[in-house]
Amino acid sequence: MKKKNYILGIESSCDDTSASVICNNKILSNITANQEVHAKYGGVVPELASRAHQQNIVPVVQQALEVANISKNDLDAIAFTRGPGLMGSLLVGTSFAKSLALGLGIPLIDVNHMKAHILAHFIENDTKIPPFPFICLTISGGHTQLIKITDHFEMEILGETIDDAVGEAFDKSAKILGLPYPGGPLIDKYAKEGNPKAFKFTQPKVGGLEFSFSGLKTQILYFIQKQTKENPNFIKENLNDICASIQYTIIEILMTKLKNAVKQTGIKHIAIAGGVSANSEIRKRLELAEKHWGWTTYIPDFEYTTDNAGMIAIAGYLKYLQSDFSDVSISATARLKVTE
Ligand code: KG4
Ligand code: ZN
């Protein structure tokens, strides 16, 4: 029988404090404390995030162990997010992981948050596991990247955003509409009742497999300013249609680039990762792509799309199998490429 390895994963790169216990490639627990404190500021306030992580980390880890029904002495290794992310936030998880690994006398494993979003696809559950090579579109609040994956830790960037990330495009558009942070899920919700063709926004002209979203944000801002000048109730009266039109434009940009990536590489195994892959429209469009273009698409469970420690735990387990451990002198880093 295969040996059972228990790894604790810790994620604290942005505004979610999360801990997860994995047994080989099966998740036993995945506990996340979201930070409500940022909503009224329209974005994550780094100092407040760091403080909230300090308050949350012990109870979150304790609950992850309880739900997994194991004691900390059963753990074989501790995996943590080293970067990229907010320095003050990363430091909380990094220091905690180091002390716990040192105290228990078990290996410490550093994980690249961007790789982890992709490796979440290797968690064993009801979803399909992609075969190599596959393409992953990572779409989150901080990143928009097309990656070719040839092995668990062999990744190549095919294209990425030259300005804002797609999550930012959702969140900033939502802010213009007066919606709280994070606005992505709200745009998704209102879009369900709206007409995606009601308002037309132009697509950015950026070549190759690169993305650009800052022009769209400005376009939306000017559009809303103009309309509300003529009718102060414009947003209220048209919220569903505005959201549906914004969402349609953003998803159209993503699908166009995905199509180009398939053409360029000949790879038809397509995965998505990151917070924005929770979006219902991209999920629908990928289902259609399976039917119409013969792609096989891989969409992670909702719980493993936004920032979570389950993805850190699976990345940790895959590194554990290679005895790829970190020295306790390792430090957190705000910047880290998916290929590093
Ligand atoms: O991966 P994630 O949790 O954090 C980062 O590493 O950035 O992604 C968060 C982003 C936010 O911008 C949020 O608005 C967006 O994911 N998001 C969505 C949806 N759910 C989360 N965007 C569009 N539709 C959604 N359903
Ligand atoms: Zn993330």
Tab-separated table of N, CA and C in Angstrom, residues 193-328:
chain	number	residue	atom	x	y	z
A	193	GLU	N	-28.626	38.397	-15.481
A	193	GLU	CA	-29.956	38.930	-15.813
A	193	GLU	C	-29.896	39.951	-16.949
A	194	GLY	N	-28.710	40.183	-17.509
A	194	GLY	CA	-28.585	41.277	-18.478
A	194	GLY	C	-28.344	40.829	-19.913
A	195	ASN	N	-28.356	41.812	-20.825
A	195	ASN	CA	-28.115	41.564	-22.246
A	195	ASN	C	-26.652	41.894	-22.577
A	196	PRO	N	-25.848	40.896	-22.960
A	196	PRO	CA	-24.420	41.132	-23.194
A	196	PRO	C	-24.138	42.015	-24.401
A	197	LYS	N	-25.137	42.207	-25.255
A	197	LYS	CA	-24.925	43.031	-26.455
A	197	LYS	C	-25.523	44.439	-26.275
A	198	ALA	N	-26.005	44.745	-25.081
A	198	ALA	CA	-26.679	46.035	-24.861
A	198	ALA	C	-25.756	47.214	-25.134
A	199	PHE	N	-24.516	47.135	-24.644
A	199	PHE	CA	-23.543	48.216	-24.867
A	199	PHE	C	-22.289	47.618	-25.463
A	200	LYS	N	-21.720	48.340	-26.443
A	200	LYS	CA	-20.562	47.762	-27.123
A	200	LYS	C	-19.272	48.463	-26.700
A	201	PHE	N	-18.305	47.670	-26.255
A	201	PHE	CA	-16.984	48.210	-25.933
A	201	PHE	C	-15.986	47.609	-26.917
A	202	THR	N	-14.980	48.417	-27.302
A	202	THR	CA	-14.041	47.885	-28.302
A	202	THR	C	-12.955	47.038	-27.635
A	203	GLN	N	-12.473	46.070	-28.382
A	203	GLN	CA	-11.429	45.156	-27.901
A	203	GLN	C	-10.065	45.838	-28.016
A	204	PRO	N	-9.159	45.584	-27.092
A	204	PRO	CA	-7.828	46.194	-27.193
A	204	PRO	C	-7.056	45.614	-28.377
A	205	LYS	N	-6.209	46.466	-28.970
A	205	LYS	CA	-5.399	45.972	-30.087
A	205	LYS	C	-4.010	45.672	-29.564
A	206	VAL	N	-3.816	44.466	-29.102
A	206	VAL	CA	-2.500	44.081	-28.608
A	206	VAL	C	-2.137	42.754	-29.258
A	207	GLY	N	-0.921	42.710	-29.791
A	207	GLY	CA	-0.547	41.592	-30.653
A	207	GLY	C	-0.217	40.305	-29.934
A	208	GLY	N	0.001	39.258	-30.702
A	208	GLY	CA	0.445	37.961	-30.197
A	208	GLY	C	-0.462	37.408	-29.125
A	209	LEU	N	0.140	36.854	-28.102
A	209	LEU	CA	-0.650	36.269	-27.026
A	209	LEU	C	-0.627	37.162	-25.784
A	210	GLU	N	-0.306	38.449	-25.990
A	210	GLU	CA	-0.321	39.386	-24.864
A	210	GLU	C	-1.753	39.896	-24.642
A	211	PHE	N	-2.004	40.364	-23.425
A	211	PHE	CA	-3.314	40.916	-23.061
A	211	PHE	C	-3.152	42.366	-22.621
A	212	SER	N	-4.230	43.130	-22.725
A	212	SER	CA	-4.238	44.490	-22.189
A	212	SER	C	-5.648	44.800	-21.717
A	213	PHE	N	-5.766	45.344	-20.508
A	213	PHE	CA	-7.103	45.654	-19.979
A	213	PHE	C	-7.271	47.098	-19.527
A	214	SER	N	-6.166	47.877	-19.519
A	214	SER	CA	-6.300	49.229	-18.950
A	214	SER	C	-7.123	50.139	-19.854
A	215	GLY	N	-7.043	49.920	-21.177
A	215	GLY	CA	-7.829	50.734	-22.101
A	215	GLY	C	-9.315	50.501	-21.916
A	216	LEU	N	-9.674	49.266	-21.670
A	216	LEU	CA	-11.088	48.916	-21.480
A	216	LEU	C	-11.647	49.626	-20.243
A	217	LYS	N	-10.835	49.639	-19.190
A	217	LYS	CA	-11.249	50.303	-17.947
A	217	LYS	C	-11.541	51.788	-18.206
A	218	THR	N	-10.650	52.442	-18.957
A	218	THR	CA	-10.828	53.870	-19.260
A	218	THR	C	-12.077	54.074	-20.122
A	219	GLN	N	-12.265	53.164	-21.080
A	219	GLN	CA	-13.436	53.231	-21.951
A	219	GLN	C	-14.724	53.162	-21.131
A	220	ILE	N	-14.737	52.233	-20.177
A	220	ILE	CA	-15.929	52.053	-19.328
A	220	ILE	C	-16.144	53.303	-18.471
A	221	LEU	N	-15.058	53.839	-17.937
A	221	LEU	CA	-15.150	55.038	-17.097
A	221	LEU	C	-15.768	56.201	-17.878
A	222	TYR	N	-15.261	56.465	-19.080
A	222	TYR	CA	-15.780	57.575	-19.891
A	222	TYR	C	-17.231	57.328	-20.283
A	223	PHE	N	-17.539	56.082	-20.614
A	223	PHE	CA	-18.901	55.721	-21.002
A	223	PHE	C	-19.880	56.009	-19.851
A	224	ILE	N	-19.511	55.565	-18.658
A	224	ILE	CA	-20.389	55.754	-17.492
A	224	ILE	C	-20.514	57.243	-17.144
A	225	GLN	N	-19.398	57.970	-17.223
A	225	GLN	CA	-19.435	59.406	-16.921
A	225	GLN	C	-20.389	60.130	-17.869
A	226	LYS	N	-20.283	59.777	-19.159
A	226	LYS	CA	-21.120	60.425	-20.169
A	226	LYS	C	-22.603	60.103	-19.926
A	227	GLN	N	-22.868	58.824	-19.696
A	227	GLN	CA	-24.267	58.396	-19.535
A	227	GLN	C	-24.900	58.963	-18.268
A	228	THR	N	-24.145	58.991	-17.181
A	228	THR	CA	-24.740	59.476	-15.918
A	228	THR	C	-24.942	60.991	-15.946
A	229	LYS	N	-24.179	61.670	-16.795
A	229	LYS	CA	-24.376	63.117	-16.956
A	229	LYS	C	-25.759	63.366	-17.569
A	230	GLU	N	-26.095	62.503	-18.552
A	230	GLU	CA	-27.393	62.636	-19.229
A	230	GLU	C	-28.530	62.103	-18.365
A	231	ASN	N	-28.243	61.035	-17.638
A	231	ASN	CA	-29.258	60.431	-16.783
A	231	ASN	C	-28.607	59.932	-15.489
A	232	PRO	N	-28.799	60.678	-14.402
A	232	PRO	CA	-28.128	60.317	-13.136
A	232	PRO	C	-28.474	58.906	-12.654
A	233	ASN	N	-29.594	58.357	-13.118
A	233	ASN	CA	-29.981	57.007	-12.683
A	233	ASN	C	-29.529	55.921	-13.661
A	234	PHE	N	-28.656	56.293	-14.596
A	234	PHE	CA	-28.269	55.357	-15.657
A	234	PHE	C	-27.769	54.013	-15.107
A	235	ILE	N	-26.867	54.067	-14.118
A	235	ILE	CA	-26.305	52.814	-13.591
A	235	ILE	C	-27.409	51.950	-12.985
A	236	LYS	N	-28.213	52.594	-12.121
A	236	LYS	CA	-29.260	51.849	-11.426
A	236	LYS	C	-30.237	51.200	-12.412
A	237	GLU	N	-30.608	51.973	-13.427
A	237	GLU	CA	-31.609	51.482	-14.386
A	237	GLU	C	-31.068	50.421	-15.351
A	238	ASN	N	-29.721	50.407	-15.513
A	238	ASN	CA	-29.156	49.494	-16.516
A	238	ASN	C	-28.093	48.541	-15.975
A	239	LEU	N	-28.049	48.390	-14.643
A	239	LEU	CA	-26.943	47.640	-14.032
A	239	LEU	C	-26.720	46.253	-14.659
A	240	ASN	N	-27.800	45.508	-14.843
A	240	ASN	CA	-27.644	44.153	-15.395
A	240	ASN	C	-27.053	44.169	-16.806
A	241	ASP	N	-27.558	45.075	-17.636
A	241	ASP	CA	-27.054	45.163	-19.013
A	241	ASP	C	-25.602	45.643	-19.052
A	242	ILE	N	-25.269	46.611	-18.192
A	242	ILE	CA	-23.884	47.117	-18.170
A	242	ILE	C	-22.948	45.969	-17.769
A	243	CYS	N	-23.308	45.264	-16.704
A	243	CYS	CA	-22.452	44.168	-16.217
A	243	CYS	C	-22.311	43.076	-17.282
A	244	ALA	N	-23.428	42.730	-17.921
A	244	ALA	CA	-23.384	41.682	-18.950
A	244	ALA	C	-22.490	42.110	-20.116
A	245	SER	N	-22.559	43.397	-20.492
A	245	SER	CA	-21.753	43.883	-21.616
A	245	SER	C	-20.265	43.914	-21.256
A	246	ILE	N	-19.948	44.352	-20.043
A	246	ILE	CA	-18.540	44.373	-19.597
A	246	ILE	C	-18.007	42.945	-19.565
A	247	GLN	N	-18.774	42.054	-18.943
A	247	GLN	CA	-18.333	40.661	-18.820
A	247	GLN	C	-18.140	40.017	-20.194
A	248	TYR	N	-19.072	40.283	-21.101
A	248	TYR	CA	-18.974	39.723	-22.451
A	248	TYR	C	-17.679	40.173	-23.125
A	249	THR	N	-17.372	41.478	-22.999
A	249	THR	CA	-16.161	42.020	-23.633
A	249	THR	C	-14.907	41.356	-23.049
A	250	ILE	N	-14.845	41.253	-21.741
A	250	ILE	CA	-13.658	40.676	-21.088
A	250	ILE	C	-13.475	39.200	-21.485
A	251	ILE	N	-14.567	38.451	-21.457
A	251	ILE	CA	-14.461	37.016	-21.763
A	251	ILE	C	-14.134	36.804	-23.250
A	252	GLU	N	-14.641	37.700	-24.089
A	252	GLU	CA	-14.339	37.644	-25.520
A	252	GLU	C	-12.829	37.810	-25.740
A	253	ILE	N	-12.219	38.739	-24.997
A	253	ILE	CA	-10.766	38.963	-25.100
A	253	ILE	C	-10.034	37.665	-24.717
A	254	LEU	N	-10.450	37.055	-23.619
A	254	LEU	CA	-9.783	35.827	-23.145
A	254	LEU	C	-9.931	34.689	-24.156
A	255	MET	N	-11.141	34.524	-24.691
A	255	MET	CA	-11.389	33.422	-25.618
A	255	MET	C	-10.616	33.600	-26.923
A	256	THR	N	-10.492	34.853	-27.382
A	256	THR	CA	-9.745	35.120	-28.613
A	256	THR	C	-8.288	34.693	-28.444
A	257	LYS	N	-7.700	35.064	-27.310
A	257	LYS	CA	-6.292	34.718	-27.076
A	257	LYS	C	-6.115	33.202	-26.898
A	258	LEU	N	-7.082	32.577	-26.227
A	258	LEU	CA	-7.009	31.119	-26.058
A	258	LEU	C	-7.020	30.417	-27.415
A	259	LYS	N	-7.901	30.898	-28.294
A	259	LYS	CA	-7.996	30.319	-29.641
A	259	LYS	C	-6.659	30.454	-30.370
A	260	ASN	N	-6.036	31.640	-30.231
A	260	ASN	CA	-4.740	31.867	-30.875
A	260	ASN	C	-3.665	30.944	-30.292
A	261	ALA	N	-3.730	30.720	-28.993
A	261	ALA	CA	-2.730	29.860	-28.340
A	261	ALA	C	-2.861	28.420	-28.838
A	262	VAL	N	-4.106	27.983	-29.037
A	262	VAL	CA	-4.346	26.628	-29.554
A	262	VAL	C	-3.797	26.523	-30.981
A	263	LYS	N	-4.045	27.570	-31.764
A	263	LYS	CA	-3.568	27.591	-33.153
A	263	LYS	C	-2.036	27.531	-33.187
A	264	GLN	N	-1.417	28.314	-32.307
A	264	GLN	CA	0.043	28.424	-32.292
A	264	GLN	C	0.738	27.151	-31.805
A	265	THR	N	0.143	26.486	-30.819
A	265	THR	CA	0.826	25.330	-30.199
A	265	THR	C	0.285	23.991	-30.676
A	266	GLY	N	-0.923	23.973	-31.190
A	266	GLY	CA	-1.558	22.719	-31.576
A	266	GLY	C	-2.058	21.920	-30.370
A	267	ILE	N	-1.951	22.517	-29.177
A	267	ILE	CA	-2.402	21.820	-27.953
A	267	ILE	C	-3.876	22.148	-27.704
A	268	LYS	N	-4.682	21.078	-27.524
A	268	LYS	CA	-6.117	21.309	-27.332
A	268	LYS	C	-6.602	20.943	-25.928
A	269	HIS	N	-5.632	20.668	-25.026
A	269	HIS	CA	-6.007	20.451	-23.621
A	269	HIS	C	-5.867	21.795	-22.922
A	270	ILE	N	-7.003	22.361	-22.536
A	270	ILE	CA	-7.029	23.730	-22.029
A	270	ILE	C	-7.563	23.777	-20.595
A	271	ALA	N	-6.738	24.339	-19.709
A	271	ALA	CA	-7.162	24.479	-18.312
A	271	ALA	C	-7.287	25.955	-17.975
A	272	ILE	N	-8.089	26.248	-16.956
A	272	ILE	CA	-8.100	27.621	-16.440
A	272	ILE	C	-7.819	27.558	-14.948
A	273	ALA	N	-7.245	28.633	-14.419
A	273	ALA	CA	-6.909	28.679	-12.999
A	273	ALA	C	-7.022	30.112	-12.499
A	274	GLY	N	-7.067	30.281	-11.186
A	274	GLY	CA	-7.128	31.625	-10.611
A	274	GLY	C	-8.551	32.058	-10.344
A	275	GLY	N	-8.676	33.096	-9.524
A	275	GLY	CA	-9.984	33.557	-9.052
A	275	GLY	C	-11.022	33.792	-10.124
A	276	VAL	N	-10.618	34.345	-11.262
A	276	VAL	CA	-11.598	34.681	-12.303
A	276	VAL	C	-12.147	33.417	-12.978
A	277	SER	N	-11.486	32.272	-12.803
A	277	SER	CA	-12.042	31.060	-13.425
A	277	SER	C	-13.320	30.613	-12.713
A	278	ALA	N	-13.668	31.306	-11.611
A	278	ALA	CA	-14.973	31.055	-10.988
A	278	ALA	C	-16.087	31.673	-11.831
A	279	ASN	N	-15.721	32.529	-12.776
A	279	ASN	CA	-16.718	33.249	-13.578
A	279	ASN	C	-17.594	32.299	-14.407
A	280	SER	N	-18.916	32.502	-14.327
A	280	SER	CA	-19.826	31.558	-14.962
A	280	SER	C	-19.762	31.635	-16.495
A	281	GLU	N	-19.471	32.830	-17.024
A	281	GLU	CA	-19.452	32.991	-18.481
A	281	GLU	C	-18.251	32.264	-19.101
A	282	ILE	N	-17.076	32.371	-18.480
A	282	ILE	CA	-15.914	31.684	-19.063
A	282	ILE	C	-16.131	30.168	-18.993
A	283	ARG	N	-16.768	29.714	-17.930
A	283	ARG	CA	-17.041	28.284	-17.802
A	283	ARG	C	-17.977	27.814	-18.922
A	284	LYS	N	-18.975	28.639	-19.187
A	284	LYS	CA	-19.939	28.298	-20.242
A	284	LYS	C	-19.244	28.270	-21.610
A	285	ARG	N	-18.416	29.288	-21.859
A	285	ARG	CA	-17.743	29.392	-23.162
A	285	ARG	C	-16.778	28.230	-23.384
A	286	LEU	N	-16.145	27.761	-22.310
A	286	LEU	CA	-15.225	26.628	-22.461
A	286	LEU	C	-15.983	25.331	-22.753
A	287	GLU	N	-17.152	25.220	-22.143
A	287	GLU	CA	-17.994	24.038	-22.450
A	287	GLU	C	-18.346	24.026	-23.933
A	288	LEU	N	-18.679	25.205	-24.467
A	288	LEU	CA	-19.017	25.316	-25.886
A	288	LEU	C	-17.808	24.991	-26.762
A	289	ALA	N	-16.617	25.412	-26.305
A	289	ALA	CA	-15.392	25.155	-27.078
A	289	ALA	C	-15.125	23.648	-27.184
A	290	GLU	N	-15.518	22.906	-26.144
A	290	GLU	CA	-15.375	21.440	-26.189
A	290	GLU	C	-16.227	20.892	-27.330
A	291	LYS	N	-17.448	21.402	-27.385
A	291	LYS	CA	-18.412	20.920	-28.369
A	291	LYS	C	-18.025	21.340	-29.792
A	292	HIS	N	-17.685	22.608	-29.944
A	292	HIS	CA	-17.474	23.153	-31.293
A	292	HIS	C	-16.070	22.959	-31.849
A	293	TRP	N	-15.060	23.028	-30.995
A	293	TRP	CA	-13.694	23.026	-31.512
A	293	TRP	C	-12.877	21.806	-31.076
A	294	GLY	N	-13.513	20.874	-30.392
A	294	GLY	CA	-12.822	19.647	-29.988
A	294	GLY	C	-11.763	19.835	-28.907
A	295	TRP	N	-11.885	20.911	-28.122
A	295	TRP	CA	-10.950	21.064	-27.012
A	295	TRP	C	-11.373	20.140	-25.870
A	296	THR	N	-10.439	19.779	-25.023
A	296	THR	CA	-10.800	19.170	-23.751
A	296	THR	C	-10.457	20.211	-22.704
A	297	THR	N	-11.435	20.598	-21.915
A	297	THR	CA	-11.185	21.691	-20.964
A	297	THR	C	-11.191	21.177	-19.519
A	298	TYR	N	-10.397	21.837	-18.707
A	298	TYR	CA	-10.211	21.438	-17.311
A	298	TYR	C	-10.504	22.648	-16.432
A	299	ILE	N	-11.566	22.510	-15.670
A	299	ILE	CA	-12.002	23.623	-14.823
A	299	ILE	C	-11.974	23.159	-13.376
A	300	PRO	N	-11.175	23.799	-12.538
A	300	PRO	CA	-11.078	23.315	-11.164
A	300	PRO	C	-12.375	23.545	-10.392
A	301	ASP	N	-12.557	22.786	-9.319
A	301	ASP	CA	-13.691	23.016	-8.435
A	301	ASP	C	-13.612	24.450	-7.946
A	302	PHE	N	-14.770	25.041	-7.791
A	302	PHE	CA	-14.885	26.425	-7.353
A	302	PHE	C	-13.953	26.728	-6.169
A	303	GLU	N	-13.928	25.803	-5.217
A	303	GLU	CA	-13.159	26.019	-3.979
A	303	GLU	C	-11.651	26.125	-4.233
A	304	TYR	N	-11.175	25.608	-5.365
A	304	TYR	CA	-9.734	25.673	-5.652
A	304	TYR	C	-9.378	26.715	-6.711
A	305	THR	N	-10.343	27.587	-7.041
A	305	THR	CA	-10.044	28.612	-8.039
A	305	THR	C	-9.507	29.882	-7.375
A	306	THR	N	-10.255	30.440	-6.407
A	306	THR	CA	-9.751	31.635	-5.721
A	306	THR	C	-8.650	31.198	-4.756
A	307	ASP	N	-7.944	32.173	-4.185
A	307	ASP	CA	-6.804	31.832	-3.323
A	307	ASP	C	-7.219	30.876	-2.211
A	308	ASN	N	-6.488	29.775	-2.100
A	308	ASN	CA	-6.811	28.756	-1.103
A	308	ASN	C	-5.550	27.958	-0.807
A	309	ALA	N	-5.532	27.322	0.371
A	309	ALA	CA	-4.321	26.590	0.747
A	309	ALA	C	-4.289	25.179	0.160
A	310	GLY	N	-5.426	24.714	-0.370
A	310	GLY	CA	-5.445	23.384	-0.988
A	310	GLY	C	-4.446	23.317	-2.136
A	311	MET	N	-4.375	24.401	-2.900
A	311	MET	CA	-3.448	24.424	-4.041
A	311	MET	C	-1.997	24.477	-3.558
A	312	ILE	N	-1.776	25.063	-2.396
A	312	ILE	CA	-0.416	25.115	-1.833
A	312	ILE	C	-0.051	23.713	-1.332
A	313	ALA	N	-1.040	23.034	-0.752
A	313	ALA	CA	-0.804	21.690	-0.227
A	313	ALA	C	-0.483	20.696	-1.350
A	314	ILE	N	-1.208	20.764	-2.472
A	314	ILE	CA	-0.916	19.822	-3.573
A	314	ILE	C	0.451	20.135	-4.185
A	315	ALA	N	0.768	21.425	-4.341
A	315	ALA	CA	2.094	21.790	-4.874
A	315	ALA	C	3.164	21.284	-3.911
A	316	GLY	N	2.890	21.410	-2.613
A	316	GLY	CA	3.825	20.938	-1.584
A	316	GLY	C	4.016	19.429	-1.674
A	317	TYR	N	2.915	18.712	-1.877
A	317	TYR	CA	3.010	17.248	-1.979
A	317	TYR	C	3.841	16.835	-3.191
A	318	LEU	N	3.621	17.516	-4.329
A	318	LEU	CA	4.375	17.168	-5.546
A	318	LEU	C	5.872	17.464	-5.358
A	319	LYS	N	6.206	18.501	-4.605
A	319	LYS	CA	7.611	18.794	-4.321
A	319	LYS	C	8.156	17.804	-3.280
A	320	TYR	N	7.298	17.400	-2.360
A	320	TYR	CA	7.682	16.435	-1.319
A	320	TYR	C	8.130	15.122	-1.963
A	321	LEU	N	7.412	14.714	-3.010
A	321	LEU	CA	7.743	13.457	-3.700
A	321	LEU	C	9.145	13.515	-4.309
A	322	GLN	N	9.589	14.731	-4.636
A	322	GLN	CA	10.932	14.908	-5.211
A	322	GLN	C	11.956	15.292	-4.139
A	323	SER	N	11.545	15.248	-2.880
A	323	SER	CA	12.388	15.702	-1.743
A	323	SER	C	12.943	17.096	-2.010
A	324	ASP	N	12.117	17.938	-2.607
A	324	ASP	CA	12.528	19.303	-2.929
A	324	ASP	C	12.155	20.209	-1.745
A	325	PHE	N	13.040	20.241	-0.747
A	325	PHE	CA	12.741	20.977	0.489
A	325	PHE	C	13.463	22.322	0.524
A	326	SER	N	12.995	23.195	1.413
A	326	SER	CA	13.623	24.521	1.521
A	326	SER	C	14.414	24.614	2.816
A	327	ASP	N	15.406	25.483	2.769
A	327	ASP	CA	16.187	25.750	3.955
A	327	ASP	C	15.404	26.757	4.803
A	328	VAL	N	15.609	26.723	6.099
A	328	VAL	CA	14.853	27.618	6.983
A	328	VAL	C	15.259	29.091	6.772
